[in-house]
PDB file of C-alpha atoms in Angstrom:
ATOM      1  CA  UNK A   1     -15.310   2.659  -1.669  1.00  0.00           C
ATOM      2  CA  UNK A   2     -11.986   4.238  -2.553  1.00  0.00           C
ATOM      3  CA  UNK A   3     -10.528   6.529   0.117  1.00  0.00           C
ATOM      4  CA  UNK A   4      -7.372   8.630   0.083  1.00  0.00           C
ATOM      5  CA  UNK A   5      -5.386   9.244   3.261  1.00  0.00           C
ATOM      6  CA  UNK A   6      -2.144  11.110   3.785  1.00  0.00           C
ATOM      7  CA  UNK A   7      -1.186  10.383   7.374  1.00  0.00           C
ATOM      8  CA  UNK A   8      -0.535   7.442   9.649  1.00  0.00           C
ATOM      9  CA  UNK A   9      -3.349   8.149  12.104  1.00  0.00           C
ATOM     10  CA  UNK A  10      -6.031   8.153   9.389  1.00  0.00           C
ATOM     11  CA  UNK A  11      -4.577   5.092   7.678  1.00  0.00           C
ATOM     12  CA  UNK A  12      -4.498   3.006  10.854  1.00  0.00           C
ATOM     13  CA  UNK A  13      -8.013   4.137  11.780  1.00  0.00           C
ATOM     14  CA  UNK A  14      -9.429   3.280   8.341  1.00  0.00           C
ATOM     15  CA  UNK A  15      -7.565  -0.038   8.313  1.00  0.00           C
ATOM     16  CA  UNK A  16      -9.706  -1.126  11.272  1.00  0.00           C
ATOM     17  CA  UNK A  17     -12.658  -1.237   8.843  1.00  0.00           C
ATOM     18  CA  UNK A  18     -10.838  -4.146   7.127  1.00  0.00           C
ATOM     19  CA  UNK A  19     -10.447  -2.856   3.575  1.00  0.00           C
ATOM     20  CA  UNK A  20      -9.665  -5.440   0.917  1.00  0.00           C
ATOM     21  CA  UNK A  21      -6.625  -3.483  -0.276  1.00  0.00           C
ATOM     22  CA  UNK A  22      -4.354  -0.640   0.796  1.00  0.00           C
ATOM     23  CA  UNK A  23      -2.250   1.000  -1.907  1.00  0.00           C
ATOM     24  CA  UNK A  24       0.987   2.805  -1.095  1.00  0.00           C
ATOM     25  CA  UNK A  25       2.950   5.258  -3.201  1.00  0.00           C
ATOM     26  CA  UNK A  26       6.328   4.035  -1.985  1.00  0.00           C
ATOM     27  CA  UNK A  27       7.863   7.422  -2.891  1.00  0.00           C
ATOM     28  CA  UNK A  28       5.511   9.399  -0.643  1.00  0.00           C
ATOM     29  CA  UNK A  29       8.170   9.867   2.034  1.00  0.00           C
ATOM     30  CA  UNK A  30       6.015  12.163   4.169  1.00  0.00           C
ATOM     31  CA  UNK A  31       3.945   9.161   5.302  1.00  0.00           C
ATOM     32  CA  UNK A  32       6.916   6.793   5.734  1.00  0.00           C
ATOM     33  CA  UNK A  33       5.293   3.960   3.742  1.00  0.00           C
ATOM     34  CA  UNK A  34       7.723   1.227   4.819  1.00  0.00           C
ATOM     35  CA  UNK A  35       7.057   1.992   8.482  1.00  0.00           C
ATOM     36  CA  UNK A  36       3.294   1.891   7.876  1.00  0.00           C
ATOM     37  CA  UNK A  37       3.533  -1.404   6.004  1.00  0.00           C
ATOM     38  CA  UNK A  38       5.506  -2.877   8.895  1.00  0.00           C
ATOM     39  CA  UNK A  39       2.936  -1.650  11.449  1.00  0.00           C
ATOM     40  CA  UNK A  40       0.058  -3.123   9.459  1.00  0.00           C
ATOM     41  CA  UNK A  41       1.767  -6.507   9.057  1.00  0.00           C
ATOM     42  CA  UNK A  42       2.743  -6.652  12.743  1.00  0.00           C
ATOM     43  CA  UNK A  43      -0.838  -6.029  13.917  1.00  0.00           C
ATOM     44  CA  UNK A  44      -2.651  -9.363  14.242  1.00  0.00           C
ATOM     45  CA  UNK A  45      -5.989  -7.722  13.442  1.00  0.00           C
ATOM     46  CA  UNK A  46      -4.716  -5.999  10.300  1.00  0.00           C
ATOM     47  CA  UNK A  47      -2.040  -8.251   8.823  1.00  0.00           C
ATOM     48  CA  UNK A  48      -4.543 -10.010   6.541  1.00  0.00           C
ATOM     49  CA  UNK A  49      -5.165  -6.810   4.525  1.00  0.00           C
ATOM     50  CA  UNK A  50      -3.568  -6.950   1.070  1.00  0.00           C
ATOM     51  CA  UNK A  51      -0.931  -4.276   0.582  1.00  0.00           C
ATOM     52  CA  UNK A  52       0.162  -3.036  -2.822  1.00  0.00           C
ATOM     53  CA  UNK A  53       2.968  -0.568  -3.377  1.00  0.00           C
ATOM     54  CA  UNK A  54       4.039   1.222  -6.523  1.00  0.00           C
ATOM     55  CA  UNK A  55       7.277   2.976  -7.433  1.00  0.00           C
ATOM     56  CA  UNK A  56       9.575   3.921 -10.278  1.00  0.00           C
ATOM     57  CA  UNK A  57      10.738   0.880 -12.245  1.00  0.00           C
ATOM     58  CA  UNK A  58      14.388   1.732 -11.520  1.00  0.00           C
ATOM     59  CA  UNK A  59      14.033   1.550  -7.733  1.00  0.00           C
ATOM     60  CA  UNK A  60      15.104  -2.050  -7.186  1.00  0.00           C
ATOM     61  CA  UNK A  61      16.377  -1.432  -3.657  1.00  0.00           C
ATOM     62  CA  UNK A  62      13.104   0.173  -2.570  1.00  0.00           C
ATOM     63  CA  UNK A  63      11.134  -2.658  -4.179  1.00  0.00           C
ATOM     64  CA  UNK A  64      13.145  -5.235  -2.231  1.00  0.00           C
ATOM     65  CA  UNK A  65      12.794  -3.266   1.020  1.00  0.00           C
ATOM     66  CA  UNK A  66       9.014  -3.023   0.560  1.00  0.00           C
ATOM     67  CA  UNK A  67       8.727  -6.761  -0.102  1.00  0.00           C
ATOM     68  CA  UNK A  68      10.885  -7.597   2.914  1.00  0.00           C
ATOM     69  CA  UNK A  69       8.788  -5.273   5.073  1.00  0.00           C
ATOM     70  CA  UNK A  70       5.607  -7.116   4.107  1.00  0.00           C
ATOM     71  CA  UNK A  71       4.170  -5.401   1.039  1.00  0.00           C
ATOM     72  CA  UNK A  72       2.287  -8.176  -0.774  1.00  0.00           C
ATOM     73  CA  UNK A  73       2.673  -6.763  -4.301  1.00  0.00           C
ATOM     74  CA  UNK A  74       5.113  -4.138  -5.566  1.00  0.00           C
ATOM     75  CA  UNK A  75       4.574  -2.793  -9.084  1.00  0.00           C
ATOM     76  CA  UNK A  76       6.260  -0.226 -11.276  1.00  0.00           C
ATOM     77  CA  UNK A  77       4.170   2.941 -11.389  1.00  0.00           C
ATOM     78  CA  UNK A  78       3.428   2.379 -15.095  1.00  0.00           C
ATOM     79  CA  UNK A  79       2.081  -1.156 -14.508  1.00  0.00           C
ATOM     80  CA  UNK A  80      -0.026   0.065 -11.603  1.00  0.00           C
ATOM     81  CA  UNK A  81      -1.458   2.903 -13.708  1.00  0.00           C
ATOM     82  CA  UNK A  82      -2.219   0.657 -16.675  1.00  0.00           C
ATOM     83  CA  UNK A  83      -3.871  -2.031 -14.526  1.00  0.00           C
ATOM     84  CA  UNK A  84      -5.538   0.137 -11.889  1.00  0.00           C
ATOM     85  CA  UNK A  85      -9.099  -0.680 -12.969  1.00  0.00           C
ATOM     86  CA  UNK A  86      -8.415  -4.430 -12.909  1.00  0.00           C
ATOM     87  CA  UNK A  87      -6.617  -4.224  -9.563  1.00  0.00           C
ATOM     88  CA  UNK A  88      -9.460  -2.314  -7.907  1.00  0.00           C
ATOM     89  CA  UNK A  89     -12.109  -4.525  -9.505  1.00  0.00           C
ATOM     90  CA  UNK A  90     -10.370  -7.646  -8.218  1.00  0.00           C
ATOM     91  CA  UNK A  91     -10.346  -6.275  -4.672  1.00  0.00           C
ATOM     92  CA  UNK A  92     -13.797  -4.666  -4.626  1.00  0.00           C
ATOM     93  CA  UNK A  93     -16.664  -6.158  -2.681  1.00  0.00           C
ATOM     94  CA  UNK A  94     -19.117  -5.757  -5.550  1.00  0.00           C
TER      95      UNK A  94
END
């Protein structure tokens, strides 16, 4: 089931249900995505969750920062949009 959250408290609570994938808009500064990625990867019970981030293709520095923080896959927004169905299918339980 796809769920949309916009704050740290809800994300960390829903992460406890062990989703197969968490997707971050790396430009959604209000949720501080790099800080959330770091928290998820530092938590022994949550670090196994796959994390995917997307951003503008010209944001090389942000891409590198996300990867160094622990984001498993970082895609340009266009690639994420074009491959969204495949990405979600690959990570779905059904």
